[in-house]
Short mmCIF file of N, CA and C and ligand atoms in Angstrom, two decimals:
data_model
loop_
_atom_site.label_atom_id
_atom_site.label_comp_id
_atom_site.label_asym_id
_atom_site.label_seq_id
_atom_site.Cartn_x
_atom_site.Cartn_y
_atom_site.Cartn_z
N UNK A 22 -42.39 -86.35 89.97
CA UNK A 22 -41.19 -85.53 90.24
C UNK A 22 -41.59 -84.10 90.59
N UNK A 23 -41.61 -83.38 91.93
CA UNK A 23 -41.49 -82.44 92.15
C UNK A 23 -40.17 -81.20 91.97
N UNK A 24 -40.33 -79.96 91.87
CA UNK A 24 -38.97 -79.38 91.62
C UNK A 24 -38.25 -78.64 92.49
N UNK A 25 -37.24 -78.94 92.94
CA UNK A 25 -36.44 -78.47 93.85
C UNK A 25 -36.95 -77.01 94.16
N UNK A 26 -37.43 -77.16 95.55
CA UNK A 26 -37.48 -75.39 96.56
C UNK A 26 -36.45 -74.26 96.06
N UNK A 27 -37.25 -73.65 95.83
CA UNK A 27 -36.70 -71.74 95.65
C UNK A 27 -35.91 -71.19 96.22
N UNK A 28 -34.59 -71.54 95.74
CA UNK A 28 -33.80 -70.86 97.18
C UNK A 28 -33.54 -69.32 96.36
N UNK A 29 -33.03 -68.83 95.00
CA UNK A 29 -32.97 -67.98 94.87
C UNK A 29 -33.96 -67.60 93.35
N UNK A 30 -34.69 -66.78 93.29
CA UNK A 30 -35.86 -66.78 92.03
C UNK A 30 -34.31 -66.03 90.54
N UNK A 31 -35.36 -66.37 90.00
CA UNK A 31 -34.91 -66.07 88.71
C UNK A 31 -34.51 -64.30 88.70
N UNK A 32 -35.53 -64.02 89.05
CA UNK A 32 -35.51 -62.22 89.01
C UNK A 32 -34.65 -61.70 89.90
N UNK A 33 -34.20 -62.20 91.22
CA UNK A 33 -33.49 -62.37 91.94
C UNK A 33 -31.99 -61.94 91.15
N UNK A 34 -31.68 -63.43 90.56
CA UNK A 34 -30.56 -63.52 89.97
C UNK A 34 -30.64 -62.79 88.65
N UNK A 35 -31.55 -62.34 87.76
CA UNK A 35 -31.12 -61.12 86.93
C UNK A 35 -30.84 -59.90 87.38
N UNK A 36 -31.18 -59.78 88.06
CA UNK A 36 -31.03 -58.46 88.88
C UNK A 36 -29.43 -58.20 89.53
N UNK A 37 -29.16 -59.37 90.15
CA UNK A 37 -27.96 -59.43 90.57
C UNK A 37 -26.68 -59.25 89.69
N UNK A 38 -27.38 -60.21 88.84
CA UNK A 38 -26.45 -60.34 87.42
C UNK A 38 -26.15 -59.10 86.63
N UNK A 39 -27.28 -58.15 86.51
CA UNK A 39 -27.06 -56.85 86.12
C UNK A 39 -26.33 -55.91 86.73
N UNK A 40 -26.25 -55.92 88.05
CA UNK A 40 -25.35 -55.24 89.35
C UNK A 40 -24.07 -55.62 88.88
N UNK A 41 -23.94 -57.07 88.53
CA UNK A 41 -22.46 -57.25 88.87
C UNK A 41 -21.72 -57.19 87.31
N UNK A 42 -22.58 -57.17 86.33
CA UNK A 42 -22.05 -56.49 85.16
C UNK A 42 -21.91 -54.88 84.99
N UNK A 43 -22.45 -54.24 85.61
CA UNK A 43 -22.16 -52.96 85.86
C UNK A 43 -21.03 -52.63 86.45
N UNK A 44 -21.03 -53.11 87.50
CA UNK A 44 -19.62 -53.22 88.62
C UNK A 44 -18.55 -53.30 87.35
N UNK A 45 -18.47 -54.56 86.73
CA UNK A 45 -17.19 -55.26 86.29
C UNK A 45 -17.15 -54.15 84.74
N UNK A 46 -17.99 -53.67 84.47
CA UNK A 46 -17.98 -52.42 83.06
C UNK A 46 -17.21 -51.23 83.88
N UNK A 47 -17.37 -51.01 84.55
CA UNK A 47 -17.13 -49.85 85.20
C UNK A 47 -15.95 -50.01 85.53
N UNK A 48 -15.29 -51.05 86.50
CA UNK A 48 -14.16 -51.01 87.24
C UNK A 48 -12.93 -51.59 85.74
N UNK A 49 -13.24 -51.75 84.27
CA UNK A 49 -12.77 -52.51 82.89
C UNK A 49 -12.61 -51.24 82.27
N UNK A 50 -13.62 -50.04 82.59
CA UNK A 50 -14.00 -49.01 80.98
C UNK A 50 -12.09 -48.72 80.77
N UNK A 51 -11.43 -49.08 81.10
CA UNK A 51 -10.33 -48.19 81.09
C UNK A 51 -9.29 -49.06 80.02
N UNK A 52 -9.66 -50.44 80.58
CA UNK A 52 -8.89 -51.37 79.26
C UNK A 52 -9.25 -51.51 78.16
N UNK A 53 -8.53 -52.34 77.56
CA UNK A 53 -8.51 -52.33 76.23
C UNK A 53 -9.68 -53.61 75.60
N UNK A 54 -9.70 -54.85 76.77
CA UNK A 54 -10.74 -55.95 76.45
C UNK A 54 -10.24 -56.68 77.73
N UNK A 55 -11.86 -57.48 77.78
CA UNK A 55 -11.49 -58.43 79.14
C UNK A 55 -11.72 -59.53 78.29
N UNK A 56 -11.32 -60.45 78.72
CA UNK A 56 -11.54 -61.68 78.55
C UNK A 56 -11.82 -62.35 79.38
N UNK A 57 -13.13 -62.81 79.11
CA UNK A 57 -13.74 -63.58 80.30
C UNK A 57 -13.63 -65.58 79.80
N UNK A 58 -13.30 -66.31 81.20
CA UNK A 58 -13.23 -67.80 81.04
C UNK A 58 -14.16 -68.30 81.48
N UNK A 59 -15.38 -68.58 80.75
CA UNK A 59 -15.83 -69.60 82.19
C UNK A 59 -15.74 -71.06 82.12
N UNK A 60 -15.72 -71.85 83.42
CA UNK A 60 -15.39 -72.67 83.64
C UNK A 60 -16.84 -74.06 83.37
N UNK A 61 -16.65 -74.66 82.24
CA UNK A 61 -17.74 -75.80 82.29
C UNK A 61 -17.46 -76.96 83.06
N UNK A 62 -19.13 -77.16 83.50
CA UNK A 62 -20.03 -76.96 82.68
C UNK A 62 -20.75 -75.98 83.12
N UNK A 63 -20.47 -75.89 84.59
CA UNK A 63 -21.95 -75.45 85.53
C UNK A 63 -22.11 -73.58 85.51
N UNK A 64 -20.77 -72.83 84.62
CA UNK A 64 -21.20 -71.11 84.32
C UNK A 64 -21.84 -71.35 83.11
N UNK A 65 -21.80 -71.56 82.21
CA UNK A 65 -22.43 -71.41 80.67
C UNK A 65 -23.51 -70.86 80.62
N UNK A 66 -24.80 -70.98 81.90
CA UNK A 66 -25.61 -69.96 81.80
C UNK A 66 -25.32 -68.37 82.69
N UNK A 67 -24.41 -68.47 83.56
CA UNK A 67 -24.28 -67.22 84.20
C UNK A 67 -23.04 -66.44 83.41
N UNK A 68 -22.56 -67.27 82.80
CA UNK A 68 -21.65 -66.34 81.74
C UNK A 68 -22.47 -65.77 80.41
N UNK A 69 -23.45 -66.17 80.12
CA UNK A 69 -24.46 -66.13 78.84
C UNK A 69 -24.69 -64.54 79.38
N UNK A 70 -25.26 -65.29 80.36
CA UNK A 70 -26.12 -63.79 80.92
C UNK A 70 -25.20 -62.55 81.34
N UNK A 71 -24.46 -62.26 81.75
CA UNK A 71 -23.00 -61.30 81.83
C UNK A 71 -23.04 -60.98 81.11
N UNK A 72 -22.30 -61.70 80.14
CA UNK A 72 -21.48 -61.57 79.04
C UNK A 72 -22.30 -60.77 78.26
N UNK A 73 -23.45 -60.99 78.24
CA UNK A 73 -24.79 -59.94 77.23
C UNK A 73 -24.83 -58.79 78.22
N UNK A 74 -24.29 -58.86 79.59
CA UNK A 74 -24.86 -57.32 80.04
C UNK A 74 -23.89 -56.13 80.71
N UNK A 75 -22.75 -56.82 79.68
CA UNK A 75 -21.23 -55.75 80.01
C UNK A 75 -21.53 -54.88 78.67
N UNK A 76 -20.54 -53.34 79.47
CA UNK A 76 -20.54 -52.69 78.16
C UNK A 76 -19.71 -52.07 77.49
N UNK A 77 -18.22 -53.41 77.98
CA UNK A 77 -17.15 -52.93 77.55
C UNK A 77 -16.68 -54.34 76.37
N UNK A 78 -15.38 -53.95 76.22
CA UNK A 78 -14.97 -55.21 75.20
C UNK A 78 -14.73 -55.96 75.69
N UNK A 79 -15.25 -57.07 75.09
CA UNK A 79 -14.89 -58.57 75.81
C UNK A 79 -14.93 -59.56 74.64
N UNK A 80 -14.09 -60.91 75.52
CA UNK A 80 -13.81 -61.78 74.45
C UNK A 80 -14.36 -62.96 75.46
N UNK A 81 -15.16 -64.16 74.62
CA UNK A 81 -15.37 -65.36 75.22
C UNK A 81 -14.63 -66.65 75.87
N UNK A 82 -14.09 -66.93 76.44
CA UNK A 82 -13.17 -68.66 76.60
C UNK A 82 -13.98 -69.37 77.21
N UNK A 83 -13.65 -70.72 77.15
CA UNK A 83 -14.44 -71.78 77.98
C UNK A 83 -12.61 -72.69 78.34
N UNK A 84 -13.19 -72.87 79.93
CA UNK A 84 -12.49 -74.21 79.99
C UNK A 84 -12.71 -75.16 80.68
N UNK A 85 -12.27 -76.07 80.91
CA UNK A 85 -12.91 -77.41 81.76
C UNK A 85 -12.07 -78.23 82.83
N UNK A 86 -12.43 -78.40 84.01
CA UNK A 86 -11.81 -79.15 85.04
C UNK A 86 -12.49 -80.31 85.08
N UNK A 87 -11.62 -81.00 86.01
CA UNK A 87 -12.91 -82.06 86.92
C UNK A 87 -12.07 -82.03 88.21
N UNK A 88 -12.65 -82.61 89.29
CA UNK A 88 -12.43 -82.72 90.37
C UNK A 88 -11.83 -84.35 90.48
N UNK A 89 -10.98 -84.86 91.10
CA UNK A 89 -10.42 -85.93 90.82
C UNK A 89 -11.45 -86.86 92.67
N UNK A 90 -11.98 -87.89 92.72
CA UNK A 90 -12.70 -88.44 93.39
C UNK A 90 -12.22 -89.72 93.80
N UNK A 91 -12.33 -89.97 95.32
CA UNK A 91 -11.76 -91.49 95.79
C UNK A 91 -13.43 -91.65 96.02
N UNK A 92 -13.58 -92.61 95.33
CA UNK A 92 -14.90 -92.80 96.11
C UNK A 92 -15.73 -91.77 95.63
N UNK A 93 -16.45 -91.38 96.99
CA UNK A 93 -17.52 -90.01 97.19
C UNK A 93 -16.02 -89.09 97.68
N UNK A 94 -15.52 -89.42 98.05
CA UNK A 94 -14.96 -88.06 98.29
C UNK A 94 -13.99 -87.67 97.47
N UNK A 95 -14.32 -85.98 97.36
CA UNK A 95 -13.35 -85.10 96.99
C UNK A 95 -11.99 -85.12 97.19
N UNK A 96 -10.77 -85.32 96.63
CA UNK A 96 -9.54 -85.52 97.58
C UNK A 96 -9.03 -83.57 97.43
N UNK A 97 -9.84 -83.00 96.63
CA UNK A 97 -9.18 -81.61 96.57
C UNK A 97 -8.19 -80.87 95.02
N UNK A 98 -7.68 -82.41 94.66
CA UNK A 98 -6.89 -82.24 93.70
C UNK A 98 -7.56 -81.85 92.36
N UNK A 99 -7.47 -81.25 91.67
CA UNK A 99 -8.03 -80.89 90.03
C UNK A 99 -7.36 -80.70 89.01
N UNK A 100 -8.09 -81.90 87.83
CA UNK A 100 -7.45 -81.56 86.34
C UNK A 100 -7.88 -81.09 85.58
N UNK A 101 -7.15 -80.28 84.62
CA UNK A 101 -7.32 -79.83 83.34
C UNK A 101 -8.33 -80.48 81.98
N UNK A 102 -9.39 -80.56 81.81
CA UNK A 102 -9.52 -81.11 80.81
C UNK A 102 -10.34 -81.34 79.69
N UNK A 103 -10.12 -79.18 79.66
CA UNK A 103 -10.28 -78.87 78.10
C UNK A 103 -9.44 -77.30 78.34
N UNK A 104 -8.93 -76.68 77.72
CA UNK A 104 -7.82 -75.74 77.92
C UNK A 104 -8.76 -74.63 76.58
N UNK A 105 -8.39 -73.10 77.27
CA UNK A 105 -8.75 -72.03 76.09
C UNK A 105 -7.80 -72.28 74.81
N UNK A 106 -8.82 -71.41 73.69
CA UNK A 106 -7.98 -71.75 72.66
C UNK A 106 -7.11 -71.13 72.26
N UNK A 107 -7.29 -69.79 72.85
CA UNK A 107 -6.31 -68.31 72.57
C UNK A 107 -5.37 -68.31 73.77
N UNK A 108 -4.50 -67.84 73.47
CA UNK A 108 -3.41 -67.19 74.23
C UNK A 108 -3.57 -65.93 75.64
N UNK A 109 -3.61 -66.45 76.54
CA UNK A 109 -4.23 -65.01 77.37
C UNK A 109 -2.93 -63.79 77.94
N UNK A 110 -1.61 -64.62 77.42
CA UNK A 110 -0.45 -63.19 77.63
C UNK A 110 -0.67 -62.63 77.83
N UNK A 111 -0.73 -60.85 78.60
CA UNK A 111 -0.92 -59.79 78.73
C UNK A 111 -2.45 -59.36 77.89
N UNK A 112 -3.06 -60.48 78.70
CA UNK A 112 -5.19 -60.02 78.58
C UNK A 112 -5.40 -59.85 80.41
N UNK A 113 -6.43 -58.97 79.90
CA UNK A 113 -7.13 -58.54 81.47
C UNK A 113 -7.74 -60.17 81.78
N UNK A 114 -8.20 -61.18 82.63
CA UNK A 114 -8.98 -61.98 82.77
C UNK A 114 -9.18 -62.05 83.34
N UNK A 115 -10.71 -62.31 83.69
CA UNK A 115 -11.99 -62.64 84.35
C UNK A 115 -12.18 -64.10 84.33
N UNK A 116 -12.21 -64.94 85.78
CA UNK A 116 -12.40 -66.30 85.88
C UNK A 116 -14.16 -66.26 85.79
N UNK A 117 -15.39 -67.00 85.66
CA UNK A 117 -16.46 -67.16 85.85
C UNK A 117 -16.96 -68.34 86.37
N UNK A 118 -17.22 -68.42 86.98
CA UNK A 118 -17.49 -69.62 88.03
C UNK A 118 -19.30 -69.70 88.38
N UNK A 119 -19.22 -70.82 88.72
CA UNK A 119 -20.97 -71.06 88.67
C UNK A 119 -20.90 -70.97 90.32
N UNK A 120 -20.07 -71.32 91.28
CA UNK A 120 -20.22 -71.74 92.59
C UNK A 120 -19.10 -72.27 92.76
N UNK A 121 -18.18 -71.76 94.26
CA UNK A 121 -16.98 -71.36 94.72
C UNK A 121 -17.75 -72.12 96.13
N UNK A 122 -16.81 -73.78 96.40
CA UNK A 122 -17.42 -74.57 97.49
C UNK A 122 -16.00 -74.66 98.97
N UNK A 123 -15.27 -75.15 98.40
CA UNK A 123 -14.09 -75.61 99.11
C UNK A 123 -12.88 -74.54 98.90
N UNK A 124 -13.05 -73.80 97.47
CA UNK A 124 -12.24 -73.35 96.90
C UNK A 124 -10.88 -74.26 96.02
N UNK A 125 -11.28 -75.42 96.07
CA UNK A 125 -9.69 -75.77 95.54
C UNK A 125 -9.59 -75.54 94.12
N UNK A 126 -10.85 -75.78 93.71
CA UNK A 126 -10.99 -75.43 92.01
C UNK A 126 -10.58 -73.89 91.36
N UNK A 127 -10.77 -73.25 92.42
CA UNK A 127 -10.55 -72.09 92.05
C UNK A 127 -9.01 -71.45 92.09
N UNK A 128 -8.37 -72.00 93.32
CA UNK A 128 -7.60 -71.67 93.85
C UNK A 128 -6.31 -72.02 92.58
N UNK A 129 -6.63 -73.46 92.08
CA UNK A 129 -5.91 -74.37 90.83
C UNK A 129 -6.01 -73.53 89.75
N UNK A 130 -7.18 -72.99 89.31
CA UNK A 130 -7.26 -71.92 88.17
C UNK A 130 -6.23 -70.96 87.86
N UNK A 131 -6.66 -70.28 89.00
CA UNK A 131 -5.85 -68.79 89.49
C UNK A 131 -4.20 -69.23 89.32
N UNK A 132 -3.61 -70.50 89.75
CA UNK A 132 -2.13 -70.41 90.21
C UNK A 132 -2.06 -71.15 88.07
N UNK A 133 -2.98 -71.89 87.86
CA UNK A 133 -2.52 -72.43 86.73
C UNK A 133 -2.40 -71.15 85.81
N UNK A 134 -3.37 -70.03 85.98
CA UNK A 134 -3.67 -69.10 84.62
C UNK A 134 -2.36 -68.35 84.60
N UNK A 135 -2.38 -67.75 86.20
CA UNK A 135 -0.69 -66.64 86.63
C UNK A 135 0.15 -67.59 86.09
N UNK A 136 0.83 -68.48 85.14
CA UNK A 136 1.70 -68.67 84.73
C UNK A 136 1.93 -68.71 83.61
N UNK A 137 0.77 -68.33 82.98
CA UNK A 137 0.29 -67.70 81.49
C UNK A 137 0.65 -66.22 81.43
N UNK A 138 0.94 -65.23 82.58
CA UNK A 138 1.49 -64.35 82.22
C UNK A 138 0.44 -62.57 81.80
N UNK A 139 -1.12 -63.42 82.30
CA UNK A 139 -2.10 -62.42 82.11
C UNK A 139 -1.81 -61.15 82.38
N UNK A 140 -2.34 -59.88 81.92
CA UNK A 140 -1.91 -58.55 82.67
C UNK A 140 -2.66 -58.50 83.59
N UNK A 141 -3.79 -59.22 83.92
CA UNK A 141 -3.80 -58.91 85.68
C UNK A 141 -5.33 -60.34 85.60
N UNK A 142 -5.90 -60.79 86.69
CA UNK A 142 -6.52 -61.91 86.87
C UNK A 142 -7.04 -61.60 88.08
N UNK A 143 -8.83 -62.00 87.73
CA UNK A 143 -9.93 -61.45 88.82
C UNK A 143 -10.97 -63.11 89.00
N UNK A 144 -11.31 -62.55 89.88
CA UNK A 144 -12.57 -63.99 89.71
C UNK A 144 -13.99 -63.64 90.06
N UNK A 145 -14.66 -64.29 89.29
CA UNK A 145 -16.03 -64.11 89.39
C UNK A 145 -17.02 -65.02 90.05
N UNK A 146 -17.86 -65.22 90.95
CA UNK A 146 -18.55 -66.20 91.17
C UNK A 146 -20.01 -66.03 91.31
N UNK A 147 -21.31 -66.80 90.79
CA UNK A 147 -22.54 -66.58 91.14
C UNK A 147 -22.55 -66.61 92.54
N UNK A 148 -22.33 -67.76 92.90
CA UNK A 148 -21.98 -69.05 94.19
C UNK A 148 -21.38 -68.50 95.21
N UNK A 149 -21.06 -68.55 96.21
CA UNK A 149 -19.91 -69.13 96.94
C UNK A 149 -20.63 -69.21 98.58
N UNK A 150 -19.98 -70.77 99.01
CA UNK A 150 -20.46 -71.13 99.60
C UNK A 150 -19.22 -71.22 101.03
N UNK A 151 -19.57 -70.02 101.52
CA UNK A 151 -18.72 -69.58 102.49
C UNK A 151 -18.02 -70.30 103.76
N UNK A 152 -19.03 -70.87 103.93
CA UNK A 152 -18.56 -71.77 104.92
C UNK A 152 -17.91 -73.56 105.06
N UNK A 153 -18.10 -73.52 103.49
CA UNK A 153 -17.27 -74.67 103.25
C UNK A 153 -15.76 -74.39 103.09
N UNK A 154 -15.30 -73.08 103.26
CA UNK A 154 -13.63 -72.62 102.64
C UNK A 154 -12.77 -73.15 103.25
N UNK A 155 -11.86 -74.49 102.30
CA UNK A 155 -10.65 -75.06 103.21
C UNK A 155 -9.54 -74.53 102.22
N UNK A 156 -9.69 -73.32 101.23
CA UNK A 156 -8.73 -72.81 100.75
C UNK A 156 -8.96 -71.52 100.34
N UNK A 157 -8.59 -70.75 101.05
CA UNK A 157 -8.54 -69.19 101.16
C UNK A 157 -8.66 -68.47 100.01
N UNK A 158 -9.11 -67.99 99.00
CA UNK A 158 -8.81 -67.31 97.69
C UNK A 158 -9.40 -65.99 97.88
N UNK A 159 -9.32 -65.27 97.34
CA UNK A 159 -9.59 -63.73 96.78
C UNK A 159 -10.82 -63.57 95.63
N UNK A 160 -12.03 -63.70 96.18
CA UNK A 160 -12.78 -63.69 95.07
C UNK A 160 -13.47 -62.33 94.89
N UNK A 161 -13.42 -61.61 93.49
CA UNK A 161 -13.22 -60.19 93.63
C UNK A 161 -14.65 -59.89 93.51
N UNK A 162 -15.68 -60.77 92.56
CA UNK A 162 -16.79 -60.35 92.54
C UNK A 162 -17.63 -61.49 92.59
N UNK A 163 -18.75 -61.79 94.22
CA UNK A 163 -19.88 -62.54 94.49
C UNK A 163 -21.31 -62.13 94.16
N UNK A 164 -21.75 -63.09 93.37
CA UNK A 164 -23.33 -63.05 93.41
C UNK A 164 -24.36 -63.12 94.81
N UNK A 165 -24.19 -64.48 95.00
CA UNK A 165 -24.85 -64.85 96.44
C UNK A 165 -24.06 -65.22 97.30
N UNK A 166 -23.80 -65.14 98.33
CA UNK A 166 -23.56 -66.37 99.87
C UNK A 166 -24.58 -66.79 99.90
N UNK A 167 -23.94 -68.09 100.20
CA UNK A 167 -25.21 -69.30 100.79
C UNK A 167 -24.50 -70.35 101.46
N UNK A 168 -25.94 -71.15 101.89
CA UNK A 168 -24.93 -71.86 103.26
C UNK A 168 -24.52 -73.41 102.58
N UNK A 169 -24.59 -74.47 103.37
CA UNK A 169 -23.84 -75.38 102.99
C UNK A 169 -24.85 -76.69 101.85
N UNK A 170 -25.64 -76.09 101.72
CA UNK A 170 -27.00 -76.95 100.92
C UNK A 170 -26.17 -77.04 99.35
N UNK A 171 -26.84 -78.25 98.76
CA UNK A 171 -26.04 -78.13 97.58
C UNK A 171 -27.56 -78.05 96.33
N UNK A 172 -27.12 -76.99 95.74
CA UNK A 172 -27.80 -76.02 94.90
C UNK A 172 -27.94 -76.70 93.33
N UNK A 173 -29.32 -76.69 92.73
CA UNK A 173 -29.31 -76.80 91.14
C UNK A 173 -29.96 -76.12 90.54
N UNK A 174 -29.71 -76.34 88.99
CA UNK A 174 -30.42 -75.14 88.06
C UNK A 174 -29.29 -73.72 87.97
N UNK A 175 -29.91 -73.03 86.88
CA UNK A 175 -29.16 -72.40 86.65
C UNK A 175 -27.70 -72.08 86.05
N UNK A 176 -27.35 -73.88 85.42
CA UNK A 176 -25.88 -74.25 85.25
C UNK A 176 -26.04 -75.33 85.75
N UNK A 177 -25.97 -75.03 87.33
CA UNK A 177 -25.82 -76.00 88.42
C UNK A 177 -26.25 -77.35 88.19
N UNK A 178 -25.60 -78.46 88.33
CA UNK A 178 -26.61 -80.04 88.52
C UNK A 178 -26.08 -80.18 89.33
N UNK A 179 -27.05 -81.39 90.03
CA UNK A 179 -26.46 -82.69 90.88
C UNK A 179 -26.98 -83.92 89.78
N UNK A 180 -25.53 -84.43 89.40
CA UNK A 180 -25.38 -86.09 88.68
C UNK A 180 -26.07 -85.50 87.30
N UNK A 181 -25.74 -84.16 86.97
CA UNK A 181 -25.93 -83.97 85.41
C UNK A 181 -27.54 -83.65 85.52
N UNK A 182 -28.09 -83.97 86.51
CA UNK A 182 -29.89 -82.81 86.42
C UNK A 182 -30.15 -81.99 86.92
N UNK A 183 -31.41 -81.62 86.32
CA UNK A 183 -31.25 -79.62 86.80
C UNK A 183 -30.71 -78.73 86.67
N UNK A 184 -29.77 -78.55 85.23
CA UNK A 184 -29.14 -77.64 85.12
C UNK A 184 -29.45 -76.66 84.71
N UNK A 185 -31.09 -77.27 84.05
CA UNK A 185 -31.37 -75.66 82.73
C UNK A 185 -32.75 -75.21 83.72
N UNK A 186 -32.72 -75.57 84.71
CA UNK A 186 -33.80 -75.15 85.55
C UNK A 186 -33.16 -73.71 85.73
N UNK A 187 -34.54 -72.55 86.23
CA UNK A 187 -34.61 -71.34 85.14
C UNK A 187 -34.02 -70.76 86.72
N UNK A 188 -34.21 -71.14 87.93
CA UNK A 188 -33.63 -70.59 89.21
C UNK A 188 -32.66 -71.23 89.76
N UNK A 189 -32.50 -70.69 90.87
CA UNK A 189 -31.35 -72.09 92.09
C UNK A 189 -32.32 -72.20 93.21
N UNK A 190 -32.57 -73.54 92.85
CA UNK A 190 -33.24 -74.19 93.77
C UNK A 190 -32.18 -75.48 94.76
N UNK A 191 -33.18 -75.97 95.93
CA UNK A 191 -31.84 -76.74 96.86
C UNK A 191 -32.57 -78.05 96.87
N UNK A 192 -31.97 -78.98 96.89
CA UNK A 192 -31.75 -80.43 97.18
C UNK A 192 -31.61 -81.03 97.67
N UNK A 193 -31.93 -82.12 98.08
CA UNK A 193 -30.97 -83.08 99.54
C UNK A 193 -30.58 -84.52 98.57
N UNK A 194 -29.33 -84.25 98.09
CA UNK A 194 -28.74 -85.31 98.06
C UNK A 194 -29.11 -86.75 98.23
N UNK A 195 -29.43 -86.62 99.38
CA UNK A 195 -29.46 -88.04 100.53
C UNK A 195 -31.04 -88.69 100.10
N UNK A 196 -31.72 -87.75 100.02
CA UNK A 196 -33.09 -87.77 100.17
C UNK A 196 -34.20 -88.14 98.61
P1 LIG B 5 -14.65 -76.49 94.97
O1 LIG B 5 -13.41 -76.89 94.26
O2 LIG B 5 -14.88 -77.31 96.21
O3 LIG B 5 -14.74 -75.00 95.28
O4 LIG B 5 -15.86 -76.93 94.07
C1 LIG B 5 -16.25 -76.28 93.00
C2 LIG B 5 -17.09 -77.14 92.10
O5 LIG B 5 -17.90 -78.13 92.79
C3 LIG B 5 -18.09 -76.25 91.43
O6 LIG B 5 -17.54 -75.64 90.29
C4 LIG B 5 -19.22 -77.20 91.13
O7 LIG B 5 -18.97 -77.85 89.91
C5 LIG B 5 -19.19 -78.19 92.24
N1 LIG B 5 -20.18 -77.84 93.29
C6 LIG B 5 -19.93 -77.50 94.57
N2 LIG B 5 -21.07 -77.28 95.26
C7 LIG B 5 -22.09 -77.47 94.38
C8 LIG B 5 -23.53 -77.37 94.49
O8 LIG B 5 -24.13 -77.07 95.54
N3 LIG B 5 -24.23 -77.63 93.36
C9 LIG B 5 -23.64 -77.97 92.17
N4 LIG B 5 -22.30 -78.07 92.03
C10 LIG B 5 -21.52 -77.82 93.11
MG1 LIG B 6 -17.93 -75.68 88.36
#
């Protein structure tokens, strides 16, 4: 078993990761607490790492989708299925996302959370893979663009491997 090519190094992505916790401290110092969600399975390590390098108040959530599948394919649609445990009423929130593909997952988040009533709702992504977008969203803060290759490690799997691999490295599926 060889290990998936280097698409982005580790140092790479701390580095980035530190940028974009700065950003999100800075553009927060003014509230009262963010509350950040991330979405399992595939943020748990890019929220780890954040979450240790903000330097304002924050509170943890996890929640869980899946993508609903005919076959191999995606039909777009997504369920619920594990929900935060707290109440996010009038909380600042921060979505965290491992990788933003099609957008529909995200897009489902955002319209499911705004009916919770948050005082205002941002999204975060390591990921996003720009040129797959068949649903338009507003994503306020990106790690990387990248192109249409599908990425592991870091969170990330394909079929549940490679997730705790220490970079994002790329794959061929097929191959
Ligand atoms: P979307 O709804 O199409 O934006 O898909 C988002 C979800 O698909 C992500 O949260 C991932 O779980 C998964 N996904 C999409 N592309 C990749 C990839 O390249 N590697 C690993 N997971 C991916
Ligand atoms: Mg995901």
């Amino acid at each position: 078993m060889t290990n998936p090519e280097t698409l982005i190094s580790e140092e790479e992505i701390l580095g980035r990761v530190s940028e974009l916790a700065r950003q999100i401290s800075g553009d927060y110092a003014d509230k009262e607490e963010l509350v950040l969600i991330g979405i399992l399975k595939g943020s748990f390590i890019f929220l780890a790492d954040l979450a240790r390098r903000l330097t304002i108040p924050r509170r943890i959530e996890f929640l869980a989708v899946s993508s609903y599948e005919h076959g191999s394919v995606r039909s777009g649609a997504v369920r619920l299925v594990m929900d935060v445990r707290h109440s996010i009423e009038g909380k600042h929130v921060l979505i965290v996302e491992d990788i933003v593909d099609t957008g529909h997952t995200l897009h489902y988040l955002i319209g499911m959370l705004k009916t919770r009533k948050p005082a205002s709702i941002r999204t975060c992504t390591l990921l996003h893979k720009e040129l797959s977008t068949e649903v338009e969203i507003d994503i306020d803060y990106v790690g990387f663009t990248i192109g249409n290759e599908w990425v592991v490690g870091y969170g990330l799997d394909y079929d549940e491997k490679d997730r705790t691999l220490p970079y994002i490295g790329v794959i061929d599926p097929n191959g």
